């Protein structure tokens, strides 16, 4: 099993979910510095790997309209 194939751990899912919740509707998390957040891309990637994560993404993540 490669690193990218490893299942997401419950604690990682929870951290990713909380990050996405905190960023919903333009919010911020404690990892945010200025207009930059290193945690959000990780959270989006982790949730995309998990079947339940896709539901979280569909419900809470609104893609940036500036992003092509």
N, CA, C and O atoms as a DFTB+ gen file, in Angstrom:
272 C
 N C O
     1  1       0.860      -1.177       0.000
     2  2       0.000       0.000       0.000
     3  2       0.901       1.234       0.000
     4  3       1.802       1.352       0.831
     5  1       0.660       2.123      -0.910
     6  2       1.456       3.346      -0.972
     7  2       0.879       4.382      -0.026
     8  3      -0.236       4.239       0.474
     9  1       1.651       5.416       0.207
    10  2       1.216       6.474       1.108
    11  2      -0.098       7.088       0.647
    12  3      -0.963       7.391       1.469
    13  1      -0.255       7.274      -0.660
    14  2      -1.483       7.894      -1.160
    15  2      -2.683       6.964      -1.069
    16  3      -3.823       7.423      -1.139
    17  1      -2.444       5.647      -0.913
    18  2      -3.536       4.689      -0.814
    19  2      -3.943       4.407       0.627
    20  3      -4.933       3.712       0.859
    21  1      -3.209       4.927       1.587
    22  2      -3.534       4.667       2.979
    23  2      -4.889       5.256       3.318
    24  3      -5.219       6.360       2.886
    25  1      -5.675       4.521       4.092
    26  2      -6.988       5.056       4.464
    27  2      -6.834       6.276       5.376
    28  3      -5.884       6.378       6.152
    29  1      -7.773       7.176       5.264
    30  2      -7.765       8.360       6.119
    31  2      -8.158       7.932       7.534
    32  3      -9.148       7.224       7.723
    33  1      -7.398       8.354       8.496
    34  2      -7.680       8.026       9.891
    35  2      -8.828       8.884      10.401
    36  3      -9.023      10.001       9.920
    37  1      -9.597       8.377      11.375
    38  2     -10.709       9.172      11.911
    39  2     -10.275      10.550      12.403
    40  3     -10.995      11.527      12.199
    41  1      -9.124      10.647      13.041
    42  2      -8.665      11.940      13.549
    43  2      -8.334      12.888      12.394
    44  3      -8.545      14.095      12.506
    45  1      -7.822      12.355      11.295
    46  2      -7.536      13.187      10.125
    47  2      -8.829      13.656       9.471
    48  3      -8.939      14.807       9.048
    49  1      -9.808      12.754       9.390
    50  2     -11.101      13.128       8.818
    51  2     -11.725      14.242       9.648
    52  3     -12.231      15.220       9.098
    53  1     -11.692      14.097      10.964
    54  2     -12.278      15.106      11.856
    55  2     -11.569      16.448      11.697
    56  3     -12.225      17.489      11.638
    57  1     -10.247      16.437      11.629
    58  2      -9.496      17.687      11.460
    59  2      -9.823      18.341      10.120
    60  3     -10.012      19.555      10.046
    61  1      -9.889      17.539       9.070
    62  2     -10.215      18.075       7.749
    63  2     -11.633      18.633       7.730
    64  3     -11.880      19.707       7.181
    65  1     -12.551      17.903       8.328
    66  2     -13.949      18.340       8.389
    67  2     -14.071      19.662       9.147
    68  3     -14.769      20.569       8.693
    69  1     -13.410      19.780      10.275
    70  2     -13.471      21.010      11.061
    71  2     -12.877      22.191      10.293
    72  3     -13.395      23.306      10.360
    73  1     -11.803      21.946       9.575
    74  2     -11.199      23.018       8.778
    75  2     -12.169      23.518       7.722
    76  3     -12.321      24.726       7.537
    77  1     -12.826      22.596       7.030
    78  2     -13.791      22.995       5.997
    79  2     -14.971      23.724       6.631
    80  3     -15.439      24.723       6.084
    81  1     -15.460      23.246       7.771
    82  2     -16.549      23.937       8.479
    83  2     -16.147      25.368       8.815
    84  3     -16.925      26.302       8.620
    85  1     -14.926      25.534       9.321
    86  2     -14.472      26.860       9.734
    87  2     -14.311      27.802       8.547
    88  3     -14.440      29.017       8.701
    89  1     -14.035      27.265       7.384
    90  2     -13.865      28.091       6.190
    91  2     -15.172      28.326       5.439
    92  3     -15.208      29.105       4.486
    93  1     -16.235      27.667       5.857
    94  2     -17.528      27.849       5.188
    95  2     -17.943      29.314       5.277
    96  3     -17.716      29.972       6.292
    97  1     -18.542      29.810       4.225
    98  2     -19.043      31.188       4.172
    99  2     -17.956      32.220       4.437
   100  3     -18.212      33.254       5.055
   101  1     -16.737      31.937       3.968
   102  2     -15.655      32.912       4.085
   103  2     -14.985      32.964       5.438
   104  3     -14.233      33.898       5.714
   105  1     -15.241      31.972       6.300
   106  2     -14.630      31.954       7.626
   107  2     -13.144      31.628       7.566
   108  3     -12.571      31.436       6.493
   109  1     -12.546      31.573       8.735
   110  2     -11.119      31.309       8.855
   111  2     -10.885      30.297       9.965
   112  3     -11.726      30.121      10.847
   113  1      -9.739      29.637       9.914
   114  2      -9.348      28.719      10.980
   115  2      -8.078      29.256      11.644
   116  3      -7.505      30.250      11.196
   117  1      -7.651      28.596      12.701
   118  2      -6.477      29.097      13.424
   119  2      -5.181      28.903      12.641
   120  3      -4.138      29.418      13.042
   121  1      -5.233      28.171      11.536
   122  2      -4.054      28.010      10.687
   123  2      -3.892      29.168       9.708
   124  3      -2.827      29.336       9.115
   125  1      -4.932      29.959       9.540
   126  2      -4.893      31.064       8.581
   127  2      -3.903      32.140       9.028
   128  3      -3.869      32.539      10.192
   129  1      -3.115      32.586       8.080
   130  2      -2.197      33.699       8.302
   131  2      -2.472      34.685       7.180
   132  3      -2.193      34.406       6.015
   133  1      -3.019      35.836       7.535
   134  2      -3.423      36.794       6.510
   135  2      -4.515      36.179       5.649
   136  3      -5.525      35.695       6.160
   137  1      -4.305      36.201       4.349
   138  2      -5.269      35.613       3.417
   139  2      -4.872      34.203       2.996
   140  3      -5.448      33.651       2.059
   141  1      -3.896      33.622       3.676
   142  2      -3.371      32.317       3.297
   143  2      -3.688      31.272       4.355
   144  3      -3.576      31.525       5.554
   145  1      -4.088      30.090       3.889
   146  2      -4.308      28.967       4.795
   147  2      -3.670      27.728       4.185
   148  3      -4.064      27.278       3.109
   149  1      -2.692      27.189       4.879
   150  2      -2.047      25.965       4.406
   151  2      -2.875      24.733       4.753
   152  3      -2.709      23.683       4.131
   153  1      -3.745      24.844       5.714
   154  2      -4.540      23.705       6.168
   155  2      -5.687      23.384       5.209
   156  3      -6.003      22.212       5.008
   157  1      -6.312      24.392       4.619
   158  2      -7.485      24.160       3.782
   159  2      -7.185      23.277       2.569
   160  3      -7.956      22.351       2.316
   161  1      -6.122      23.503       1.808
   162  2      -5.856      22.591       0.683
   163  2      -5.679      21.139       1.140
   164  3      -6.156      20.213       0.483
   165  1      -4.991      20.949       2.268
   166  2      -4.836      19.599       2.819
   167  2      -6.199      19.014       3.160
   168  3      -6.485      17.865       2.824
   169  1      -7.043      19.801       3.827
   170  2      -8.360      19.320       4.240
   171  2      -9.208      18.930       3.036
   172  3      -9.871      17.892       3.052
   173  1      -9.190      19.747       2.003
   174  2      -9.968      19.447       0.800
   175  2      -9.474      18.164       0.146
   176  3     -10.274      17.349      -0.313
   177  1      -8.169      17.986       0.104
   178  2      -7.585      16.779      -0.479
   179  2      -7.955      15.545       0.336
   180  3      -8.331      14.518      -0.229
   181  1      -7.850      15.640       1.656
   182  2      -8.180      14.504       2.517
   183  2      -9.651      14.123       2.396
   184  3      -9.977      12.940       2.295
   185  1     -10.529      15.099       2.406
   186  2     -11.960      14.803       2.316
   187  2     -12.325      14.223       0.955
   188  3     -13.226      13.390       0.856
   189  1     -11.640      14.655      -0.083
   190  2     -11.916      14.131      -1.423
   191  2     -11.580      12.644      -1.531
   192  3     -12.122      11.952      -2.392
   193  1     -10.696      12.147      -0.672
   194  2     -10.296      10.735      -0.679
   195  2     -11.295       9.838       0.046
   196  3     -11.218       8.615      -0.074
   197  1     -12.217      10.411       0.785
   198  2     -13.098       9.649       1.668
   199  2     -14.538       9.765       1.185
   200  3     -14.993      10.871       0.894
   201  1     -15.272       8.647       1.092
   202  2     -16.663       8.726       0.621
   203  2     -17.521       9.705       1.422
   204  3     -18.287      10.469       0.834
   205  1     -17.410       9.696       2.728
   206  2     -18.164      10.639       3.555
   207  2     -17.656      12.057       3.424
   208  3     -18.389      13.015       3.672
   209  1     -16.408      12.189       3.038
   210  2     -15.827      13.514       2.863
   211  2     -16.437      14.265       1.703
   212  3     -16.537      15.492       1.738
   213  1     -16.846      13.545       0.678
   214  2     -17.459      14.201      -0.472
   215  2     -18.756      14.881      -0.068
   216  3     -19.085      15.948      -0.587
   217  1     -19.492      14.279       0.849
   218  2     -20.727      14.895       1.351
   219  2     -20.409      16.198       2.082
   220  3     -21.114      17.192       1.913
   221  1     -19.360      16.197       2.887
   222  2     -18.943      17.410       3.594
   223  2     -18.565      18.487       2.584
   224  3     -18.965      19.643       2.727
   225  1     -17.801      18.114       1.569
   226  2     -17.386      19.083       0.553
   227  2     -18.588      19.659      -0.182
   228  3     -18.656      20.865      -0.418
   229  1     -19.522      18.809      -0.538
   230  2     -20.712      19.282      -1.251
   231  2     -21.546      20.222      -0.397
   232  3     -22.149      21.163      -0.914
   233  1     -21.584      19.977       0.896
   234  2     -22.417      20.776       1.787
   235  2     -21.762      22.086       2.206
   236  3     -22.438      23.112       2.287
   237  1     -20.467      22.070       2.472
   238  2     -19.828      23.229       3.095
   239  2     -18.812      23.970       2.245
   240  3     -18.584      25.158       2.474
   241  1     -18.202      23.322       1.286
   242  2     -17.147      23.992       0.521
   243  2     -17.739      24.641      -0.717
   244  3     -18.341      23.980      -1.562
   245  1     -17.558      25.929      -0.801
   246  2     -17.985      26.680      -1.976
   247  2     -16.725      27.084      -2.722
   248  3     -15.943      27.889      -2.214
   249  1     -16.510      26.546      -3.914
   250  2     -15.285      26.909      -4.643
   251  2     -15.200      28.411      -4.868
   252  3     -16.207      29.089      -5.072
   253  1     -13.988      28.904      -4.827
   254  2     -13.732      30.322      -5.056
   255  2     -14.113      30.667      -6.491
   256  3     -13.595      30.048      -7.420
   257  1     -15.007      31.639      -6.701
   258  2     -15.404      31.986      -8.064
   259  2     -14.242      32.495      -8.914
   260  3     -14.341      32.506     -10.141
   261  1     -13.151      32.914      -8.291
   262  2     -11.970      33.382      -9.014
   263  2     -11.166      32.217      -9.584
   264  3     -10.340      32.408     -10.476
   265  1     -11.409      31.002      -9.066
   266  2     -10.653      29.836      -9.496
   267  2     -11.241      29.286     -10.785
   268  3     -12.444      29.037     -10.853
   269  1     -10.409      29.089     -11.818
   270  2     -10.927      28.560     -13.096
   271  2     -11.377      27.125     -12.976
   272  3     -11.835      26.537     -13.956
